[in-house]
PDB file of C-alpha atoms in Angstrom:
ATOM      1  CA  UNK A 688     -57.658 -84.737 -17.073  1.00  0.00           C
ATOM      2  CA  UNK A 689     -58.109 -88.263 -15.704  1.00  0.00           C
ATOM      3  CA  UNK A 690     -54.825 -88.559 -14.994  1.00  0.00           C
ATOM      4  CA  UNK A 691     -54.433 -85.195 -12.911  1.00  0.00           C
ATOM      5  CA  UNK A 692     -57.765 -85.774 -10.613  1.00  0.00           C
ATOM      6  CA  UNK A 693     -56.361 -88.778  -9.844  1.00  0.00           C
ATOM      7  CA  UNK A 694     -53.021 -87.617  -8.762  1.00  0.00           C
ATOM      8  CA  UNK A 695     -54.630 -84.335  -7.152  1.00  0.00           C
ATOM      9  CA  UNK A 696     -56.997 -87.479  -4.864  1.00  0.00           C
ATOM     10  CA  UNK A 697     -53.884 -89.408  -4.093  1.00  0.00           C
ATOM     11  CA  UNK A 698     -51.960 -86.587  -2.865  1.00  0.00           C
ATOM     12  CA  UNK A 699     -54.791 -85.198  -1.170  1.00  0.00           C
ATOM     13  CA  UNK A 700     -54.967 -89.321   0.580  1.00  0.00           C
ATOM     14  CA  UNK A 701     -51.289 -89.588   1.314  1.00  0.00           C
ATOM     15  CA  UNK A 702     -51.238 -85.921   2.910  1.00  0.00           C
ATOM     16  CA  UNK A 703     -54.245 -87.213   5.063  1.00  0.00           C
ATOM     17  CA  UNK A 704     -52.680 -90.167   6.062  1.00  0.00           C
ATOM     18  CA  UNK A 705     -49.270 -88.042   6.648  1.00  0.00           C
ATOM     19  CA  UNK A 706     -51.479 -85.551   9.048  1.00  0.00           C
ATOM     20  CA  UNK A 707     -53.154 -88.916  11.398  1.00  0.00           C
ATOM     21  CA  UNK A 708     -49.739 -89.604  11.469  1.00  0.00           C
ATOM     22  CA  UNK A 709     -48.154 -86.932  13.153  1.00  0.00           C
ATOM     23  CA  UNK A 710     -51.376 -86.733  15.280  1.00  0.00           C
ATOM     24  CA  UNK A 711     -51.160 -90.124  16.729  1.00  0.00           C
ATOM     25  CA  UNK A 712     -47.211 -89.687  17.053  1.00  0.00           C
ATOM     26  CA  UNK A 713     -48.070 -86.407  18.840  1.00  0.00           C
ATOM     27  CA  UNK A 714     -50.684 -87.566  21.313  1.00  0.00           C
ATOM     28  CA  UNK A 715     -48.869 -91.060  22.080  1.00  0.00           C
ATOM     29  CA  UNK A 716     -45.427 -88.533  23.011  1.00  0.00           C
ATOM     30  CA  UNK A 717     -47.692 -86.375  24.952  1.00  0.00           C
ATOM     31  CA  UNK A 718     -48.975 -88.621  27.167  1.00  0.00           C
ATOM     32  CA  UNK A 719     -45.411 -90.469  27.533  1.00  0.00           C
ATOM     33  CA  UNK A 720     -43.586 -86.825  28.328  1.00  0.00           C
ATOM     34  CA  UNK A 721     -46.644 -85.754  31.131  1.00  0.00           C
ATOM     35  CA  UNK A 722     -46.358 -88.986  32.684  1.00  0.00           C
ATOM     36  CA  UNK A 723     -42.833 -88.265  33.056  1.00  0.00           C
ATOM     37  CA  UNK A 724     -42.663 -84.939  33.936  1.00  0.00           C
ATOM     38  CA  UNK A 725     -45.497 -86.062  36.850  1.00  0.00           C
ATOM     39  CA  UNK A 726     -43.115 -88.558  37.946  1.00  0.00           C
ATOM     40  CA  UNK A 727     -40.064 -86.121  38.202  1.00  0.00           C
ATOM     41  CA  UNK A 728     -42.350 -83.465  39.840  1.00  0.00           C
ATOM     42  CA  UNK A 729     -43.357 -86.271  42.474  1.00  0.00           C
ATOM     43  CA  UNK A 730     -40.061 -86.965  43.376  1.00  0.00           C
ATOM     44  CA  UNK A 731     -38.671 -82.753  43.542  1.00  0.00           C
ATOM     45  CA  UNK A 732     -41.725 -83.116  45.804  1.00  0.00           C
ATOM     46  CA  UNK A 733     -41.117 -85.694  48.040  1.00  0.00           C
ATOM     47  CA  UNK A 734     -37.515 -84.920  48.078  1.00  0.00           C
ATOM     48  CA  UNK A 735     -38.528 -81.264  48.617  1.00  0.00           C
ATOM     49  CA  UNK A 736     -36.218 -80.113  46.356  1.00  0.00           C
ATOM     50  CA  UNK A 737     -35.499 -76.751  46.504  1.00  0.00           C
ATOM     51  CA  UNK A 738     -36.881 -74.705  43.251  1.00  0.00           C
ATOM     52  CA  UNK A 739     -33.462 -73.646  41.015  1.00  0.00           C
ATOM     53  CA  UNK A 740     -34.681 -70.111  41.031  1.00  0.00           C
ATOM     54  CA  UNK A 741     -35.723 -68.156  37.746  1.00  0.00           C
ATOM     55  CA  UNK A 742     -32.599 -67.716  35.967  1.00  0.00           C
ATOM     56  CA  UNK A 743     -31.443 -71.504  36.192  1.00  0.00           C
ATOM     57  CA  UNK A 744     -35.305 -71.966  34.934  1.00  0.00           C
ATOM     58  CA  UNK A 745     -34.755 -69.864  31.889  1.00  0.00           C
ATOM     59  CA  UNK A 746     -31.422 -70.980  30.942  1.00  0.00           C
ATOM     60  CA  UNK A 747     -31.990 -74.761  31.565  1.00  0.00           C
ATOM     61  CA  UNK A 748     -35.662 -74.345  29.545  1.00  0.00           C
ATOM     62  CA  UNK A 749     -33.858 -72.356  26.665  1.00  0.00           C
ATOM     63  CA  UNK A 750     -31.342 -74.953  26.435  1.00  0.00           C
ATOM     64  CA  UNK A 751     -32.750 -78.115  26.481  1.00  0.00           C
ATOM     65  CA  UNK A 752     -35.637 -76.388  24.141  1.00  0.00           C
ATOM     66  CA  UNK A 753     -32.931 -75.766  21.521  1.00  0.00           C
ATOM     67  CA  UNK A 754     -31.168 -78.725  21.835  1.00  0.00           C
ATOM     68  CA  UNK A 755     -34.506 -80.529  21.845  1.00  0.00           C
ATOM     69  CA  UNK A 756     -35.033 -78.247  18.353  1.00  0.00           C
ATOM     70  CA  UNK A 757     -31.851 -78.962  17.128  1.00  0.00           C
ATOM     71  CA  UNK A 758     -32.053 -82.765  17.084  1.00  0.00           C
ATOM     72  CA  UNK A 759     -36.257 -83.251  16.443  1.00  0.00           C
ATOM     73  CA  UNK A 760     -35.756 -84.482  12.954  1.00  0.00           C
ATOM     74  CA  UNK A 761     -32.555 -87.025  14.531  1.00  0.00           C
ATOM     75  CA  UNK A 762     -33.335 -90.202  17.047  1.00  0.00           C
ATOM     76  CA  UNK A 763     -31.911 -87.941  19.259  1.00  0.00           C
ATOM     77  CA  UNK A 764     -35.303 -85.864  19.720  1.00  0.00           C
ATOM     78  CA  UNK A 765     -36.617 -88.230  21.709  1.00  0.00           C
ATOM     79  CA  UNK A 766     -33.904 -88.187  24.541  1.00  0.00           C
ATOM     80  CA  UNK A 767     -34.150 -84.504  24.480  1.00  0.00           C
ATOM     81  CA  UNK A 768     -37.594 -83.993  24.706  1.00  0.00           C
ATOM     82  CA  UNK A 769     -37.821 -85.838  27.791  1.00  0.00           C
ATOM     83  CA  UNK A 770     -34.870 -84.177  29.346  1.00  0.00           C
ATOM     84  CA  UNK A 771     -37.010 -80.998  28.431  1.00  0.00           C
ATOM     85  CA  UNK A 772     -40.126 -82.067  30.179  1.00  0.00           C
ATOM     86  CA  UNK A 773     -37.811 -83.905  33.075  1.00  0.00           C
ATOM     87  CA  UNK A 774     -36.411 -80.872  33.981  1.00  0.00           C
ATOM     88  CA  UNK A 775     -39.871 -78.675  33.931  1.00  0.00           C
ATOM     89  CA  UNK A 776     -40.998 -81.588  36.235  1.00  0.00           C
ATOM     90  CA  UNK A 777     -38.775 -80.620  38.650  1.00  0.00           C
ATOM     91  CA  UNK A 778     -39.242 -76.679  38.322  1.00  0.00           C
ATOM     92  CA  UNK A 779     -42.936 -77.824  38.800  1.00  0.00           C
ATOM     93  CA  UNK A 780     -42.050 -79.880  42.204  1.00  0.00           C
ATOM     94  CA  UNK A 781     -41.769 -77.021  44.506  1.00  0.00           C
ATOM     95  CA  UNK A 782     -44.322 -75.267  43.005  1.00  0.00           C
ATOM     96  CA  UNK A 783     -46.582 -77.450  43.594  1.00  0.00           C
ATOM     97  CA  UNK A 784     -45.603 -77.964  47.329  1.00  0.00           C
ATOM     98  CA  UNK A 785     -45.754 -74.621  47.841  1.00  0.00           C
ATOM     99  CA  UNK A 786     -49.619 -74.799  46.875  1.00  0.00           C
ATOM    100  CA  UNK A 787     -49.869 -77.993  48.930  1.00  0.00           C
ATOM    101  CA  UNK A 788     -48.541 -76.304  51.957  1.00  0.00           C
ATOM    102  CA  UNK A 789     -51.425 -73.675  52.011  1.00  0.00           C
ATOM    103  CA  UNK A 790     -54.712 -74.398  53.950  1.00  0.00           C
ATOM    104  CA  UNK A 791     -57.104 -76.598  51.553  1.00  0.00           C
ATOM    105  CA  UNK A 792     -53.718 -76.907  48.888  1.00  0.00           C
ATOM    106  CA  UNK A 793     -54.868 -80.313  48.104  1.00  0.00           C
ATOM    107  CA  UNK A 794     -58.168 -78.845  46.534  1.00  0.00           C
ATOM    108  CA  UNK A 795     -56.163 -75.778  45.089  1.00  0.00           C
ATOM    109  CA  UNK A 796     -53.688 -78.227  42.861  1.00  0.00           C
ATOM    110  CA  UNK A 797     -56.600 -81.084  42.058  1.00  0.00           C
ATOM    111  CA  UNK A 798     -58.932 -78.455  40.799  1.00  0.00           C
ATOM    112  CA  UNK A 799     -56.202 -76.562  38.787  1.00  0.00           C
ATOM    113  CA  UNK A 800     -55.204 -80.172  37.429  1.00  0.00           C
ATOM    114  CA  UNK A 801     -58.657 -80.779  36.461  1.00  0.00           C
ATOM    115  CA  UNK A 802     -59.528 -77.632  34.894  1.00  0.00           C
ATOM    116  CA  UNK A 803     -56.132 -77.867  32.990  1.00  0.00           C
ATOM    117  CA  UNK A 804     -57.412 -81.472  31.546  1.00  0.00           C
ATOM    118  CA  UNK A 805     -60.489 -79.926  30.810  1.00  0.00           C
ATOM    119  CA  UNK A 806     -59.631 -77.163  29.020  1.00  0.00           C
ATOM    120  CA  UNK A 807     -56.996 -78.852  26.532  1.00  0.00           C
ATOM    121  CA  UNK A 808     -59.444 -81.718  26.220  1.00  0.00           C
ATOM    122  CA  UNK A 809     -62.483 -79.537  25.042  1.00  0.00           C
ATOM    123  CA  UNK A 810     -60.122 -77.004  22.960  1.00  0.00           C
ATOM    124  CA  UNK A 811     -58.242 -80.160  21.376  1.00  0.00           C
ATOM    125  CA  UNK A 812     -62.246 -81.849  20.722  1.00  0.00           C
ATOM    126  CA  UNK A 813     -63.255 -79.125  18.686  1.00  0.00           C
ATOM    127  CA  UNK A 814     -60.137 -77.841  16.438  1.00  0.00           C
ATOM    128  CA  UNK A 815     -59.856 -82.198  15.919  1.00  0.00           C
ATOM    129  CA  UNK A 816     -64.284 -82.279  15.211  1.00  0.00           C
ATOM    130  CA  UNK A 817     -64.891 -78.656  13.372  1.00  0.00           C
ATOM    131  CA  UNK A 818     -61.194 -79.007  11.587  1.00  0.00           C
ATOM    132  CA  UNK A 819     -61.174 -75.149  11.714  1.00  0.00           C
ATOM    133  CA  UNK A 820     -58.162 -73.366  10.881  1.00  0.00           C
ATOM    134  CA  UNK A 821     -56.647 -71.450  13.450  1.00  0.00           C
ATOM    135  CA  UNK A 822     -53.689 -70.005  11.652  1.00  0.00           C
ATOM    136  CA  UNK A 823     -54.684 -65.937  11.674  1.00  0.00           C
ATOM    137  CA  UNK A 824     -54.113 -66.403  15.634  1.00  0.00           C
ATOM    138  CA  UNK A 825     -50.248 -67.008  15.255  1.00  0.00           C
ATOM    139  CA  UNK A 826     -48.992 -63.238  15.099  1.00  0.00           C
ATOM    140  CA  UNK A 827     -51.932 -62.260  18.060  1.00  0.00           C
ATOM    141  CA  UNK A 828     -50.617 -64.919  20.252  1.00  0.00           C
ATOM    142  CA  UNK A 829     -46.831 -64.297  19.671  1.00  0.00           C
ATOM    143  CA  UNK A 830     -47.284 -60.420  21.196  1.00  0.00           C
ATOM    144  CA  UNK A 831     -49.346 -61.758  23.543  1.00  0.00           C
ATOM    145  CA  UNK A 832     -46.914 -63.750  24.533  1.00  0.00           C
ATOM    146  CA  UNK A 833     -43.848 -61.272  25.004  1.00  0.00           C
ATOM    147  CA  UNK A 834     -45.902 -58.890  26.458  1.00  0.00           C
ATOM    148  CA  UNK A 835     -47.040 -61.304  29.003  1.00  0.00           C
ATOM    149  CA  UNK A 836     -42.672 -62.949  29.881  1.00  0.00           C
ATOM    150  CA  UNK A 837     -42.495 -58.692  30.141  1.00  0.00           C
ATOM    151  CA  UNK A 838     -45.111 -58.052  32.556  1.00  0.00           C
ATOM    152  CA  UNK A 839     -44.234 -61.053  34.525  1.00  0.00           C
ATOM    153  CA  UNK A 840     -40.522 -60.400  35.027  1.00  0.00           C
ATOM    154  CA  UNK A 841     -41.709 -57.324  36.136  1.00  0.00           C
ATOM    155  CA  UNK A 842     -43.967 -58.443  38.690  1.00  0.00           C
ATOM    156  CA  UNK A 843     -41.383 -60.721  39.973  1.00  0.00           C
ATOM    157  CA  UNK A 844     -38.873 -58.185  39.925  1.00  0.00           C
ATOM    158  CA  UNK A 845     -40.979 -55.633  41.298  1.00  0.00           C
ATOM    159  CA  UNK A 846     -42.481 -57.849  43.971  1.00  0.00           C
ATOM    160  CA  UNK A 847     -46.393 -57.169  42.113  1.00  0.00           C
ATOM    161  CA  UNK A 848     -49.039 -59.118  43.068  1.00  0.00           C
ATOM    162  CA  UNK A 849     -51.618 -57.136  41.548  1.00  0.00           C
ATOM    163  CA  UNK A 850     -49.677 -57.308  38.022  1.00  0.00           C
ATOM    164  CA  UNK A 851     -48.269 -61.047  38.968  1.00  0.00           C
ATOM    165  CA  UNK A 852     -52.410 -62.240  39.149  1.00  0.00           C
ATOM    166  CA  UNK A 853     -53.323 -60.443  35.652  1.00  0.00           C
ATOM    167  CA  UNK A 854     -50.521 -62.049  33.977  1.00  0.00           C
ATOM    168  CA  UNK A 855     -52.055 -65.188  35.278  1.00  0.00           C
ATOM    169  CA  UNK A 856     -54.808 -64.218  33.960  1.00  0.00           C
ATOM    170  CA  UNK A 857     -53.652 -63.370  30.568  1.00  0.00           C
ATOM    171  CA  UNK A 858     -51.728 -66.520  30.100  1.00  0.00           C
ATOM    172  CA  UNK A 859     -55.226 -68.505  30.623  1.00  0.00           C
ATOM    173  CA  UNK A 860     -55.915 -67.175  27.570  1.00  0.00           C
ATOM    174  CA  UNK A 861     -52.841 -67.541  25.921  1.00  0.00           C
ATOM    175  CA  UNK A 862     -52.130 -70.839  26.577  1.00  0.00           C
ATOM    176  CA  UNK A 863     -56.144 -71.578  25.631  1.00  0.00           C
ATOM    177  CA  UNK A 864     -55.259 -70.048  22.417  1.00  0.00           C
ATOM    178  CA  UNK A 865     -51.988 -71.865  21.962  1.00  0.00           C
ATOM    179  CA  UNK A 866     -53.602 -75.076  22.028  1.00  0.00           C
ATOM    180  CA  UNK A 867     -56.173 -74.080  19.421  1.00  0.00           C
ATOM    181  CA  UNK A 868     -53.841 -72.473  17.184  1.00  0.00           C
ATOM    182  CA  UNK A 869     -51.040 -75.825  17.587  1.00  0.00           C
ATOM    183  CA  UNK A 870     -54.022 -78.536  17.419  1.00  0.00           C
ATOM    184  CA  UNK A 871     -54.611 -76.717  14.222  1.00  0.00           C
ATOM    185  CA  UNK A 872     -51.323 -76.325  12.735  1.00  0.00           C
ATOM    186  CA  UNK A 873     -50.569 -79.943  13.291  1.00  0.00           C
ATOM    187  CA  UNK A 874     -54.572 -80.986  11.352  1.00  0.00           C
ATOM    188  CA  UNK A 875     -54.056 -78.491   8.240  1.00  0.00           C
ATOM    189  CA  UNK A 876     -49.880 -79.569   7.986  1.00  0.00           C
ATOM    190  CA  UNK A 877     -48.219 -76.474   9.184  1.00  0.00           C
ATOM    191  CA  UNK A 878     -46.490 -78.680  11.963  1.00  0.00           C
ATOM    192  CA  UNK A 879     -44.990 -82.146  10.292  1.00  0.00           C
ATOM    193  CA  UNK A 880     -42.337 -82.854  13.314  1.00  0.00           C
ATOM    194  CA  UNK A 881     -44.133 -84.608  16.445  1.00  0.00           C
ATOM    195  CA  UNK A 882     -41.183 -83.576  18.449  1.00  0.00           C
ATOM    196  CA  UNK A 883     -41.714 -79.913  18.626  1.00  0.00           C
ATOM    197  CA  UNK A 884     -45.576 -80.342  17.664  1.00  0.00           C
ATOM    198  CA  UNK A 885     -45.376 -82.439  21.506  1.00  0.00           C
ATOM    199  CA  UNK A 886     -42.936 -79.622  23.028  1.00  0.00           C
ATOM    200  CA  UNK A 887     -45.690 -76.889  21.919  1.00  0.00           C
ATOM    201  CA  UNK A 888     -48.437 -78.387  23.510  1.00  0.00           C
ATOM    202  CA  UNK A 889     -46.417 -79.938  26.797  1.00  0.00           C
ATOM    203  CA  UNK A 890     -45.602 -76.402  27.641  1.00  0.00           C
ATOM    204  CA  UNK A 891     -48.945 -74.759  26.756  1.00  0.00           C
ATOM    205  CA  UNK A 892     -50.612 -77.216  29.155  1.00  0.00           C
ATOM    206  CA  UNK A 893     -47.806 -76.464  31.611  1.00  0.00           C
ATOM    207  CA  UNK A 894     -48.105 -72.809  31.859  1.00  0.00           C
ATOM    208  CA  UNK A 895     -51.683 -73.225  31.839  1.00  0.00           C
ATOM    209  CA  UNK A 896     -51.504 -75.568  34.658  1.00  0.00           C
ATOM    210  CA  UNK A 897     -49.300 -73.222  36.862  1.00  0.00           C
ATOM    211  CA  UNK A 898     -51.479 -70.317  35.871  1.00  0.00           C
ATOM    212  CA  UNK A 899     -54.254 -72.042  37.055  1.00  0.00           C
ATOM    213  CA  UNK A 900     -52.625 -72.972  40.320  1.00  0.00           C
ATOM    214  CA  UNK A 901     -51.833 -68.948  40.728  1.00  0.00           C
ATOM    215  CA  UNK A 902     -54.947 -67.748  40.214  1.00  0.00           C
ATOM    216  CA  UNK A 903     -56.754 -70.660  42.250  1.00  0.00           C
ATOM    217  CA  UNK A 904     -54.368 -69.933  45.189  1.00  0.00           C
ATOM    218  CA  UNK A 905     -55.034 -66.610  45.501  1.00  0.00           C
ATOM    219  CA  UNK A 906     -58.600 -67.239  45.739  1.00  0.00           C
ATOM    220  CA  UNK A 907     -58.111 -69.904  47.894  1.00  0.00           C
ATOM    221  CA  UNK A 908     -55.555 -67.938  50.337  1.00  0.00           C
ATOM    222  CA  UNK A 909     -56.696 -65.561  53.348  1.00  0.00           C
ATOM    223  CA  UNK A 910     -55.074 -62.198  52.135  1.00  0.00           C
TER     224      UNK A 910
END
């Protein structure tokens, strides 16, 4: 009986120590792959690149996600991962000049910056302090998510701004929930790879940062 409580306690200590782990390896990549993808966005922007249009988006995204999939358990995952979040830099460039060109653009991209900080701060704060488990929102969030790459290609496609703004919206939310539901699965061991635990989280706080910048410059424009 001894013997098995004391197994049961060091099994419990080693997964606890496995879990800090993957959550300092997480954050420490996080930081590295932002700072990076900041730096390539900086330079699309001061080179005014041009943006490489939705379809070289997707395919260079799906790709390098993939690949980045394909090697995260290999030293290879590290390479890829920032060739991931290099090339999202420079989608992000032009995106962000094109808010920076609009009257009072600088406030438009410094607030959406902020409030993206904010948000995956607080979330991240109190899924790390409650240690909740937000595991039942997986299946929610995965419609959510299809529904909203649906209604989006069709606004694009459809030229509709009305529809383009509520998928904004929507992915707010999604994105908010994303980072709950990640910063949980990597605390209660569902995600053990800091590769793909950092590639989840880079690109919820990137489409919530480019939702933000929507949504802010469409209150902030004239029409």
């Amino acid at each position: 009986m001894k013997t098995s409580m004391s197994s049961s306690a060091t099994y419990s200590q080693s997964s606890a120590i496995e879990t800090n782990k993957v959550l300092r390896n997480t954050y420490a990549l996080l930081s590295l792959t932002l700072l990076f993808s900041a730096i390539v966005a900086g330079g699309s922007l001061l080179l005014q690149l041009p943006h490489p249009g939705i379809i070289i988006s997707l395919v260079g995204f799906l790709g390098l996600f993939f690949l980045t999939a394909k090697l995260s358990n290999s030293i290879w995952g590290l390479p890829s991962v920032f060739a991931l979040t290099g090339f999202m830099g420079y989608t992000l460039g032009p995106i962000v000049g094109h808010y920076l060109s609009m009257p009072g653009g600088g406030a438009i991209v410094m607030n959406a910056m902020g409030m993206t900080g904010i948000i995956f701060l607080a979330l991240s704060a109190y899924v790390l302090t409650t240690k909740k488990n937000f595991s039942f929102m997986g299946g929610f969030l995965m419609v959510g998510m299809i529904l909203g790459i649906v209604a989006g290609l069709a606004a694009f496609f459809f030229q509709i701004p009305a529809l383009s703004l509520a998928v904004s919206a929507m992915f707010v939310l999604l994105m908010s929930g994303f980072i709950l539901y990640e910063t949980s699965n990597i605390l209660h061991g569902g995600e053990i790879n800091y590769i793909m635990a950092t590639v989840s989280l880079y690109l919820s706080i990137y489409n919530l940062f480019t939702s933000l910048l929507h949504l802010l410059g469409f209150l902030g424009s004239d029409e």
